Tab-separated table of C-alpha atoms and ligand atoms in Angstrom:
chain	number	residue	atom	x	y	z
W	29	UNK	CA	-15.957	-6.385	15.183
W	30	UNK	CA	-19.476	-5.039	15.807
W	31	UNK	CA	-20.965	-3.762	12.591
W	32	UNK	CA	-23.932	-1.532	13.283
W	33	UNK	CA	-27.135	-3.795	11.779
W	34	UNK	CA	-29.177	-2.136	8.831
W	35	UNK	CA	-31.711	-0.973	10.799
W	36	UNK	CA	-29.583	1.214	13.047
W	37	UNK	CA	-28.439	2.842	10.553
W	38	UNK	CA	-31.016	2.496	7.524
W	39	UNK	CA	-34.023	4.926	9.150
W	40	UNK	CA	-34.592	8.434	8.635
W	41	UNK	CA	-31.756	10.162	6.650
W	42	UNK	CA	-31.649	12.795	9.427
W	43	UNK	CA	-30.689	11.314	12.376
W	44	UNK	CA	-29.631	13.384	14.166
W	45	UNK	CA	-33.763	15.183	13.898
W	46	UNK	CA	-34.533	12.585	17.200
W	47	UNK	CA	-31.948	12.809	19.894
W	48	UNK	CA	-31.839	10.112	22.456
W	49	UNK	CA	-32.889	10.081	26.213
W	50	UNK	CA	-30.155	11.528	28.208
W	51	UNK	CA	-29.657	8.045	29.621
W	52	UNK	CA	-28.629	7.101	26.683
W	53	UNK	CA	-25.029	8.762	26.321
W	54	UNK	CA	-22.898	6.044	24.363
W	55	UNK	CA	-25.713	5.938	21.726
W	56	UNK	CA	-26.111	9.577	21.338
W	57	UNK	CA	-22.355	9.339	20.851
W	58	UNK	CA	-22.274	6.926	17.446
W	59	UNK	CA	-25.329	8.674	16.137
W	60	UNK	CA	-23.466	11.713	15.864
W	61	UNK	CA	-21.001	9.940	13.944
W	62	UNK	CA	-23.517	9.062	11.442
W	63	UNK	CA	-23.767	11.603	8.543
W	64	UNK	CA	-27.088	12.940	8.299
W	65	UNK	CA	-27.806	11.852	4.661
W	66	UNK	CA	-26.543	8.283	4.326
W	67	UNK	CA	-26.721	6.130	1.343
W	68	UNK	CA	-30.493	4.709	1.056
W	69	UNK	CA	-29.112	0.883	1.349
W	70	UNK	CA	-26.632	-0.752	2.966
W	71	UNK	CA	-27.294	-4.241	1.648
W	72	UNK	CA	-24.865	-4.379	-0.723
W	73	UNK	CA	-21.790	-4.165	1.110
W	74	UNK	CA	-23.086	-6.212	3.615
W	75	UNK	CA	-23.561	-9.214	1.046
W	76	UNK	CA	-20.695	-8.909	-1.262
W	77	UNK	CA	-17.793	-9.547	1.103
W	78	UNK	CA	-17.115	-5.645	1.313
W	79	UNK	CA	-17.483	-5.277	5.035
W	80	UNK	CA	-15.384	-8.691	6.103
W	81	UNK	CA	-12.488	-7.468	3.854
W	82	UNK	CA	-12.294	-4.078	5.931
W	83	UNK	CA	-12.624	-5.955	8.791
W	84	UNK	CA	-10.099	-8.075	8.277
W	85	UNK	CA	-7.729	-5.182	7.052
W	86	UNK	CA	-4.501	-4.543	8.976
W	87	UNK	CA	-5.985	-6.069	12.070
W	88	UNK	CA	-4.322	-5.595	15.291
W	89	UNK	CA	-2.278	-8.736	16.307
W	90	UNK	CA	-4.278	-9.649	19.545
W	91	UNK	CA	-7.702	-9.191	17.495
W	92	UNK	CA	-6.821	-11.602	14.844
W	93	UNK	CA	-5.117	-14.461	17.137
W	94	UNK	CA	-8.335	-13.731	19.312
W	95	UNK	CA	-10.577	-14.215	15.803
W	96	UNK	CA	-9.664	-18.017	15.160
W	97	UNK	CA	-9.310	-18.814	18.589
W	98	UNK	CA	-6.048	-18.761	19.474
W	99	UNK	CA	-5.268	-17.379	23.239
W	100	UNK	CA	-3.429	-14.389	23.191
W	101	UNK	CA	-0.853	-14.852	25.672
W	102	UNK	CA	2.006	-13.433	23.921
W	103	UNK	CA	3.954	-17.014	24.274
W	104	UNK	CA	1.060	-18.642	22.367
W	105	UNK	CA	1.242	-15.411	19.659
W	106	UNK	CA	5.188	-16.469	19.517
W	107	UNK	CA	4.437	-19.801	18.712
W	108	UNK	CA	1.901	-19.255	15.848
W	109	UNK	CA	4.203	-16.314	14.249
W	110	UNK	CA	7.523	-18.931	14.284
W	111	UNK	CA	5.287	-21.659	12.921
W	112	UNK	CA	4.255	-19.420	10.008
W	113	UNK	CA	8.047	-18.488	9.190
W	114	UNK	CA	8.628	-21.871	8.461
W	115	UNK	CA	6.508	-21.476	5.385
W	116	UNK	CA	7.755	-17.277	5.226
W	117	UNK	CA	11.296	-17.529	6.603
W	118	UNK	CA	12.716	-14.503	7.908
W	119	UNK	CA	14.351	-12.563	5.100
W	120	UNK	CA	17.027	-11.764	8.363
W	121	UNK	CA	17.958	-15.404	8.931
W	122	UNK	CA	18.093	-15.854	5.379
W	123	UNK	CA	20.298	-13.418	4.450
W	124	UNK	CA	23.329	-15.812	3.252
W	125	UNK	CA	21.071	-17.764	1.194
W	126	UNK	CA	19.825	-14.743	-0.349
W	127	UNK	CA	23.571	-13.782	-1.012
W	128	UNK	CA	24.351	-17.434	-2.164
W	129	UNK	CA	21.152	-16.567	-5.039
W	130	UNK	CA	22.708	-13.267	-6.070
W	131	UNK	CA	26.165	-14.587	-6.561
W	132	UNK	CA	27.073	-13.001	-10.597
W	133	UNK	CA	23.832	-11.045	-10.846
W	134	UNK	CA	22.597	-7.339	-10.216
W	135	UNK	CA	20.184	-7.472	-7.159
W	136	UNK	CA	17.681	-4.425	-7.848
W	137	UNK	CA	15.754	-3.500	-5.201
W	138	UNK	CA	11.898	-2.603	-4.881
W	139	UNK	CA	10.418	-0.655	-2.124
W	140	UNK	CA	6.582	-0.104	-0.628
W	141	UNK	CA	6.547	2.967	1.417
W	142	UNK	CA	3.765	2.937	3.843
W	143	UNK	CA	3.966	0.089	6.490
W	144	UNK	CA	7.554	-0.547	4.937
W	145	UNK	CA	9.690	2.272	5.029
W	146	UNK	CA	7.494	4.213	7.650
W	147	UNK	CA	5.487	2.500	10.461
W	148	UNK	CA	0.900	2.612	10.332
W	149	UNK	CA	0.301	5.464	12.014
W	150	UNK	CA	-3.178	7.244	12.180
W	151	UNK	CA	-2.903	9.975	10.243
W	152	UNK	CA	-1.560	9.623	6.491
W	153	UNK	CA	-0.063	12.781	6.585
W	154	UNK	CA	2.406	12.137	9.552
W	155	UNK	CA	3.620	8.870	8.086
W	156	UNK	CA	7.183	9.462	8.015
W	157	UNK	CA	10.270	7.571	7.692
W	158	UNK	CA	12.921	8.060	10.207
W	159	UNK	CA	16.498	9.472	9.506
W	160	UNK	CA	18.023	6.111	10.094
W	161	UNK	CA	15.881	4.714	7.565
W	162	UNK	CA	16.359	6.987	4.798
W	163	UNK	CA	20.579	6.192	5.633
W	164	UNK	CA	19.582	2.747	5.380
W	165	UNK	CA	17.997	3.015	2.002
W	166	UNK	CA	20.935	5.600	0.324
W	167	UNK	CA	23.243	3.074	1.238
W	168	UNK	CA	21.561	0.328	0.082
W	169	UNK	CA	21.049	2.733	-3.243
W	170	UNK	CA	25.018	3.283	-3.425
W	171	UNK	CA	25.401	-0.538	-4.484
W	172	UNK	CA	21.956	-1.446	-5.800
W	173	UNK	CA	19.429	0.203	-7.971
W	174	UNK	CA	16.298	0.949	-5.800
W	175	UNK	CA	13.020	1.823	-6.315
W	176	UNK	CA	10.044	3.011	-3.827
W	177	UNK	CA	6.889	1.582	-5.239
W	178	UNK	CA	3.845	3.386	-3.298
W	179	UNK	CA	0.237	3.342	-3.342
W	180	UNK	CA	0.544	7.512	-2.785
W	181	UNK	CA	0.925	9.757	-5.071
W	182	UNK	CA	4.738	10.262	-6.713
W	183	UNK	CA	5.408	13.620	-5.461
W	184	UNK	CA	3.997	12.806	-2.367
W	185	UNK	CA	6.179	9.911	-1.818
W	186	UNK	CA	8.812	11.635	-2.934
W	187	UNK	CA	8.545	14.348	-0.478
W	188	UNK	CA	8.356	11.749	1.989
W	189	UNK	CA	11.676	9.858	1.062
W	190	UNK	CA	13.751	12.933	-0.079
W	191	UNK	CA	16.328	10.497	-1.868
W	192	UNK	CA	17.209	11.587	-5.363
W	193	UNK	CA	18.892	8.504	-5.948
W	194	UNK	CA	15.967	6.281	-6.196
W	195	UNK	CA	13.459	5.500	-8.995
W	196	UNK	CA	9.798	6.359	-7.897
W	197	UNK	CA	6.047	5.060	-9.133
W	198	UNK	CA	3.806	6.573	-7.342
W	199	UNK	CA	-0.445	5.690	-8.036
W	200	UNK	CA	0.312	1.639	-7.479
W	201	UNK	CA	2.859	2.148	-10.441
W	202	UNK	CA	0.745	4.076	-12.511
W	203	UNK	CA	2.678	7.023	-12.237
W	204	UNK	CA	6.744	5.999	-13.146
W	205	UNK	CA	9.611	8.726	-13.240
W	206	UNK	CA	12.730	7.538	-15.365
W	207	UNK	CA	15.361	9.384	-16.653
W	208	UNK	CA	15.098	10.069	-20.660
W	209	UNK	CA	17.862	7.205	-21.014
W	210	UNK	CA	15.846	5.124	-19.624
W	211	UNK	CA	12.552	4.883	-21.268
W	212	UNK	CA	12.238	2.051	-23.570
W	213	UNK	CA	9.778	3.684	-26.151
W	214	UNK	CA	9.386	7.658	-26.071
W	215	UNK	CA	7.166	7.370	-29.111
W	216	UNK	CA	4.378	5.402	-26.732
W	217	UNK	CA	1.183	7.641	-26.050
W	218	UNK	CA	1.898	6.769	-22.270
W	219	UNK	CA	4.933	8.582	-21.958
W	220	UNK	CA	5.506	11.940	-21.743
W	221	UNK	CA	8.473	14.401	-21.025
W	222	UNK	CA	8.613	16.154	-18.179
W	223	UNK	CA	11.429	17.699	-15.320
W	224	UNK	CA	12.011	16.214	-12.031
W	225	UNK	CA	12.507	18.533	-8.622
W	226	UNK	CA	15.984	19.560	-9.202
W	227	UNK	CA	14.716	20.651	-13.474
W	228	UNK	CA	16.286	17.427	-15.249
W	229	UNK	CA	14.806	16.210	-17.909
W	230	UNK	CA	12.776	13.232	-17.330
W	231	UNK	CA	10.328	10.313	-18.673
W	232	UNK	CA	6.864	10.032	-17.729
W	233	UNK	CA	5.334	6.552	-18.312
W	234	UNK	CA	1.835	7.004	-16.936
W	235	UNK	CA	-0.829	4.280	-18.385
W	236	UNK	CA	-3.214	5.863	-16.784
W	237	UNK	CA	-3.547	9.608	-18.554
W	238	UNK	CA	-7.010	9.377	-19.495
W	239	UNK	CA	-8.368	8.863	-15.964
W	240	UNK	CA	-7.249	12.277	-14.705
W	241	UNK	CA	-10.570	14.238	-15.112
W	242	UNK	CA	-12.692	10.710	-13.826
W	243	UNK	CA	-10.364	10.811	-10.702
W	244	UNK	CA	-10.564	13.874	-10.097
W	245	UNK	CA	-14.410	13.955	-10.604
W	246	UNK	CA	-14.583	10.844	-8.362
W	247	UNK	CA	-12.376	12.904	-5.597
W	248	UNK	CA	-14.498	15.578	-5.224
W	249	UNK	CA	-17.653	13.233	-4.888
W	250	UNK	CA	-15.983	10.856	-2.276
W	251	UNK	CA	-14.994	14.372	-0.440
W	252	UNK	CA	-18.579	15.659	-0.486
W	253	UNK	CA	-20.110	12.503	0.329
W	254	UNK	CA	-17.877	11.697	3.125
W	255	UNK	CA	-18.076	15.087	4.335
W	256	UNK	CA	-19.837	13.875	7.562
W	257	UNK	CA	-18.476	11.008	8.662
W	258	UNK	CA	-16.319	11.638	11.373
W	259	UNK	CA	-12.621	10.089	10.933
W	260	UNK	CA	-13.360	9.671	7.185
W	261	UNK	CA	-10.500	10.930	5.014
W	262	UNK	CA	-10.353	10.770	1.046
W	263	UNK	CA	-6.586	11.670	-0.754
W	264	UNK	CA	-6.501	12.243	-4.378
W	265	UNK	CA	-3.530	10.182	-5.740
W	266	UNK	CA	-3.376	11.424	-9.362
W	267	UNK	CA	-4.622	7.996	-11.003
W	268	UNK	CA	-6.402	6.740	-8.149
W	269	UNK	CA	-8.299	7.814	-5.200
W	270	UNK	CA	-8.255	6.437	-1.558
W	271	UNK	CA	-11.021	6.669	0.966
W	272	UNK	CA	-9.393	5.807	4.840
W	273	UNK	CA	-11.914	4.548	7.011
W	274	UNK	CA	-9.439	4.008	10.130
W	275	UNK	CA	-9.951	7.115	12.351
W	276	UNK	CA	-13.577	5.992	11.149
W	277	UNK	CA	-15.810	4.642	14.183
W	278	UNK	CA	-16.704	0.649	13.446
W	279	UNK	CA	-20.486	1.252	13.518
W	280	UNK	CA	-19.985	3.929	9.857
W	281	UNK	CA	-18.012	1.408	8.290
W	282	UNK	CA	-20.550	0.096	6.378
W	283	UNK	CA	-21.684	3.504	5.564
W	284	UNK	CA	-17.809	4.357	4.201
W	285	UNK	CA	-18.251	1.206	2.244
W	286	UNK	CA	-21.895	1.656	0.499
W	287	UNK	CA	-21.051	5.536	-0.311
W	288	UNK	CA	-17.924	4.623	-2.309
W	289	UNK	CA	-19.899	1.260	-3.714
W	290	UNK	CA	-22.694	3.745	-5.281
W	291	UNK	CA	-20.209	5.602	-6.618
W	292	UNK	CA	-18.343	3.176	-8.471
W	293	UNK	CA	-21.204	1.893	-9.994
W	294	UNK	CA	-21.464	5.408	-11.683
W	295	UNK	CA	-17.898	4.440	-13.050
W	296	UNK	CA	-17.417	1.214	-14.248
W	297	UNK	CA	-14.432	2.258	-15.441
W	298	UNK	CA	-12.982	2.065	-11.769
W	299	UNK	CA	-12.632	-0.767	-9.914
W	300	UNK	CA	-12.127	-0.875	-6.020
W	301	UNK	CA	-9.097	-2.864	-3.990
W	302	UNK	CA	-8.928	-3.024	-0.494
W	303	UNK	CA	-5.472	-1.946	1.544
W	304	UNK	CA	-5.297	-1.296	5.284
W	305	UNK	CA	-8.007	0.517	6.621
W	306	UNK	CA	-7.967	2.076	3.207
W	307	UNK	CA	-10.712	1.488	0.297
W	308	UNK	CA	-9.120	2.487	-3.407
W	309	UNK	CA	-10.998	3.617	-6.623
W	310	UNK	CA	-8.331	2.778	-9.545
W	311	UNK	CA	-8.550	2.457	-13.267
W	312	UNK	CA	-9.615	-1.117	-14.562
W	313	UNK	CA	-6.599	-0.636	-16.157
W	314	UNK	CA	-4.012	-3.952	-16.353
W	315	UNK	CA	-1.610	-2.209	-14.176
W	316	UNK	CA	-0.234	-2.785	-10.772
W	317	UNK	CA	2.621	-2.966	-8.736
W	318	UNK	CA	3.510	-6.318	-10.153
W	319	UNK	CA	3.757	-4.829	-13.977
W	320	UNK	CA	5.241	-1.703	-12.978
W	321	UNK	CA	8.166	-4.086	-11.408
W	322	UNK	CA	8.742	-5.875	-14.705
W	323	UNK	CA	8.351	-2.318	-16.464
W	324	UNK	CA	11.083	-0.811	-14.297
W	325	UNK	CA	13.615	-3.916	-14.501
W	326	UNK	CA	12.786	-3.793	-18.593
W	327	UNK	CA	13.391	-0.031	-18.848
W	328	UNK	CA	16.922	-0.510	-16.017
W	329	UNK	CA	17.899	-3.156	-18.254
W	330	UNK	CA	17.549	-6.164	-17.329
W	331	UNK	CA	15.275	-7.871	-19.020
W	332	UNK	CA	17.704	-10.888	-19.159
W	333	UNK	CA	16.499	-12.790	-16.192
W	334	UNK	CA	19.592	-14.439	-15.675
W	335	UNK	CA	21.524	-11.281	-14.400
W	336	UNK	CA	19.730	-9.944	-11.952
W	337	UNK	CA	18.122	-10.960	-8.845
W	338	UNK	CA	15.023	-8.040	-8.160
W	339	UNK	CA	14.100	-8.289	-4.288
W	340	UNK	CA	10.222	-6.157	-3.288
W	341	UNK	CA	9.784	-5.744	0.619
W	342	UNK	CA	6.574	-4.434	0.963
W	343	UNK	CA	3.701	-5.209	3.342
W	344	UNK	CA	0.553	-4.934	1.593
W	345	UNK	CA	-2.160	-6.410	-0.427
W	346	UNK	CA	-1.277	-4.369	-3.513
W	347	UNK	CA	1.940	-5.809	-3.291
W	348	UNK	CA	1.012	-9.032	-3.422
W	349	UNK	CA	0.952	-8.090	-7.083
W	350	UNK	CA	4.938	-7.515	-7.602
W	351	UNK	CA	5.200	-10.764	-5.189
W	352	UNK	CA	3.300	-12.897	-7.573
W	353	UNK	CA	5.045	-10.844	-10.363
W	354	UNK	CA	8.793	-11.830	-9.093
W	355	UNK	CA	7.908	-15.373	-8.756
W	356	UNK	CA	7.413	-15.799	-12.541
W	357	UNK	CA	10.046	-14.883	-15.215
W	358	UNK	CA	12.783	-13.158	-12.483
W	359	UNK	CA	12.807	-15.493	-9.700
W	360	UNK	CA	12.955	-13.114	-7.237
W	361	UNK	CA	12.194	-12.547	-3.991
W	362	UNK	CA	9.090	-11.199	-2.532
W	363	UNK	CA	9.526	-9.929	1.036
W	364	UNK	CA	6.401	-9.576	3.318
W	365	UNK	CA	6.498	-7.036	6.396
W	366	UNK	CA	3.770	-8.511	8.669
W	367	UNK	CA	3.729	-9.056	12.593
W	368	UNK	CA	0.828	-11.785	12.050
W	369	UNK	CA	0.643	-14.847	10.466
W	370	UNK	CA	-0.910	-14.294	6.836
W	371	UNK	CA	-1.189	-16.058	3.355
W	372	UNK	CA	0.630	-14.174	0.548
W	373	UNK	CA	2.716	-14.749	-2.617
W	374	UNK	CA	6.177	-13.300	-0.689
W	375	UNK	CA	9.054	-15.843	-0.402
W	376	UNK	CA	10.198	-14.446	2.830
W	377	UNK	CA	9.308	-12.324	5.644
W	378	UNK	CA	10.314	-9.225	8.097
W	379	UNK	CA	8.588	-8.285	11.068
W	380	UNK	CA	8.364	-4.686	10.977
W	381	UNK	CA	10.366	-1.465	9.386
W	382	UNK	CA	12.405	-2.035	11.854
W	383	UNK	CA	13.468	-5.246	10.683
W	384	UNK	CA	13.646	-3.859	7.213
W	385	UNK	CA	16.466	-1.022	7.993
W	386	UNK	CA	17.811	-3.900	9.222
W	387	UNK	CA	18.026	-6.130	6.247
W	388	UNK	CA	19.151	-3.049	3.690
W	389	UNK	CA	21.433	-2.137	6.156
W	390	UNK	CA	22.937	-5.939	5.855
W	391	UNK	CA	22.547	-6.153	2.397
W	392	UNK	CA	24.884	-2.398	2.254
W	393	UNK	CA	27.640	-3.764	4.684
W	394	UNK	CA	28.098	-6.896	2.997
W	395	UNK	CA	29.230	-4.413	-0.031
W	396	UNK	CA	31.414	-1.939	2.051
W	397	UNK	CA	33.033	-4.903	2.878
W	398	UNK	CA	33.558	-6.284	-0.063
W	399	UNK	CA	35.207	-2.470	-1.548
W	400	UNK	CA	37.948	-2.914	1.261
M	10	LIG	O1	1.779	1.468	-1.288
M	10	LIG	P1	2.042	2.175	0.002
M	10	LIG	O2	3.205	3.091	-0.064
M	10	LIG	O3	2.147	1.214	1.153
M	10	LIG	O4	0.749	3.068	0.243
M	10	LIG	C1	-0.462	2.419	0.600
M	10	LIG	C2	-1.369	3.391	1.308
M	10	LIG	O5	-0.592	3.987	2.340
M	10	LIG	C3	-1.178	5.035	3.093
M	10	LIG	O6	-2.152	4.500	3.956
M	10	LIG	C4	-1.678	3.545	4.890
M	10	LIG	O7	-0.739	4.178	5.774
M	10	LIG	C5	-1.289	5.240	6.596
M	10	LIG	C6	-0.151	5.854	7.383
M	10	LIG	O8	0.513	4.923	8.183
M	10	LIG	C7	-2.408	4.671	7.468
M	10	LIG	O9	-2.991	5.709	8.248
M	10	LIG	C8	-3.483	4.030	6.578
M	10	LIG	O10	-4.474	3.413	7.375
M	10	LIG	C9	-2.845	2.976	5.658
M	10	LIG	O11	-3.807	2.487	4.723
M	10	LIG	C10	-1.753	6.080	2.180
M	10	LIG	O12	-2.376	7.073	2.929
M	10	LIG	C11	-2.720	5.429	1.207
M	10	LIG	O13	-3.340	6.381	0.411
M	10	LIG	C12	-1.891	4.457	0.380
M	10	LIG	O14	-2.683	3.870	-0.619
């Protein structure tokens, strides 16, 4: 990628004041991309790995074989992806082995949404999951308990996935819904009552509480400051805050990045983590996706590690957390949805969401079958 150097973009703060020559078309173009007051520095990002982590964030395939050198003829790309499944087997040609390991235990499900359930698109808003998904997952629901797990917030995701059969944590597991029976400790400050969509009573568990006025501060800042960067896009996720830089051209990237770096250093109660295309602001809080797994499978009950076999499909770095997490005490099974070759803490691996509807859809017919 071509990152715009500091000088391009570190002059006046109003660019846009001194137009080009009318030769000069493609410039004229990213300059009025640039917002017209721009952070006074970009020096930070540049030198504290910022930039080569969004860079490096959900990559498309031929860019990243093309980045270490690897020729992209899709025979080559073959080669390198079946190479890596030897350390990441396919969760798909696995699938007895899997079934051999949950022989006399409960499998429990977890699911990420975006990139899982519903393929990267563009726009946030129009990432939805198709009907034959959402029959895939209420099946898999009938036999297993399941769980969506999402970076989004939980209404959100819940609107998205319109199963009232599933458990949902929405704000990277900062935001859990469980029915009253459920919740292991009503008296904690964390939990709260509340109704669900259809007016049940439910539990809240939401660590987080005391963020809601800083996120919502930091929300409104990110939305100003952004303003003017074309292709920017901030959501408010209840305990966290996301700033999508993908609709965002490549030369403004380091602007995205240095705007929500000066904020942050106005909260150092926030921390940032990186997703795809996405930068998010979350509470320094010791919650993830990882805890919220052992929460859930605690509160389910099952804290006996012996009786059930938990299984997280998900496809991003924040759920490398729950990956890492299911490797320790449960011994589960972290899946990782990727298309390229990359490091993580998952056990095995899917392709795509196509290959996931696949693997729930397996993982329901080998339990019809068994009713008959
Ligand atoms: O934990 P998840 O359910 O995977 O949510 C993670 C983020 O997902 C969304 O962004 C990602 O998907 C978008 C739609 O395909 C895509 O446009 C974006 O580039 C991806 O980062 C969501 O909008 C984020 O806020 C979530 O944090």
């Amino acid at each position: 990628m071509q990152c715009g150097s500091g000088d391009e973009i570190a002059g006046s703060p109003y660019l846009m004041d001194s137009i080009p020559s009318s030769s000069d078309k493609k410039t004229l173009k990213s300059v009025l991309t640039i917002p017209r007051k721009k952070p006074a520095k970009l020096d930070d990002v540049r030198s504290n790995g910022w930039l080569d982590s969004m860079m490096s964030s959900s990559p498309p395939r031929k860019k990243i074989l093309k980045e270490v050198n690897i020729d992209v003829s899709s025979d080559d790309a073959d080669v390198t992806y079946l190479s890596w499944t030897i350390k990441y087997p396919s969760a798909l040609n696995s699938f007895q082995q899997i079934m051999r390991q949950a022989r006399n235990k409960q499998i429990v499900i977890f699911l990420d949404y975006d990139g899982t359930l519903s393929p990267i698109v563009d726009d946030p808003d129009r990432a939805f999951m198709s009907n034959e998904m959402r029959s895939a997952v209420r099946n898999v629901a009938k036999y297993f308990p399941t769980a969506i797990i999402s970076g989004r917030r939980r209404d959100k995701v819940y609107e998205l996935v319109g199963l009232t059969e599933l458990y949902y944590a929405g704000s990277h597991g900062m935001d859990i819904m469980l029915p009253v029976k459920n919740m292991p400790s009503t008296n904690d400050s964390k939990c709260i009552k509340s109704t669900d969509q259809q007016g049940k009573e439910v539990n809240l568990f939401q660590p987080a509480r005391k963020f809601l006025p800083m996120i919502d501060e930091v929300f409104k800042t990110l939305v100003e400051k952004t303003k003017d960067i074309k292709g920017a896009k901030v959501e408010h996720h209840k305990f966290c805050a996301s700033v999508h830089y993908r609709n965002v051209d490549e030369n403004n990237w380091p602007v995205v990045a240095q705007y929500v770096h000066d904020i942050l250093k106005d909260y150092p109660r926030l921390r940032l983590t990186h997703g795809r295309k996405v930068l998010e602001l979350r509470p320094v809080i010791d919650w993830h996706k990882g805890k919220a797994v052992e929460f859930l499978l605690e509160s389910l009950g099952f804290s006996n590690s012996n009786d059930v076999l938990p299984i997280y499909i998900g496809d991003d770095r924040t759920d490398e957390d729950a990956f890492k997490a299911l490797r320790g005490k449960y011994q589960g099974y972290g899946i990782l949805v990727s298309t390229i070759p990359k490091e993580s803490n998952a056990f095995f691996s899917l392709r795509d969401p196509s290959e996931v509807k696949e693997f729930l859809e397996s993982l329901a017919r080998t339990m019809e079958d068994k009713d008959i």
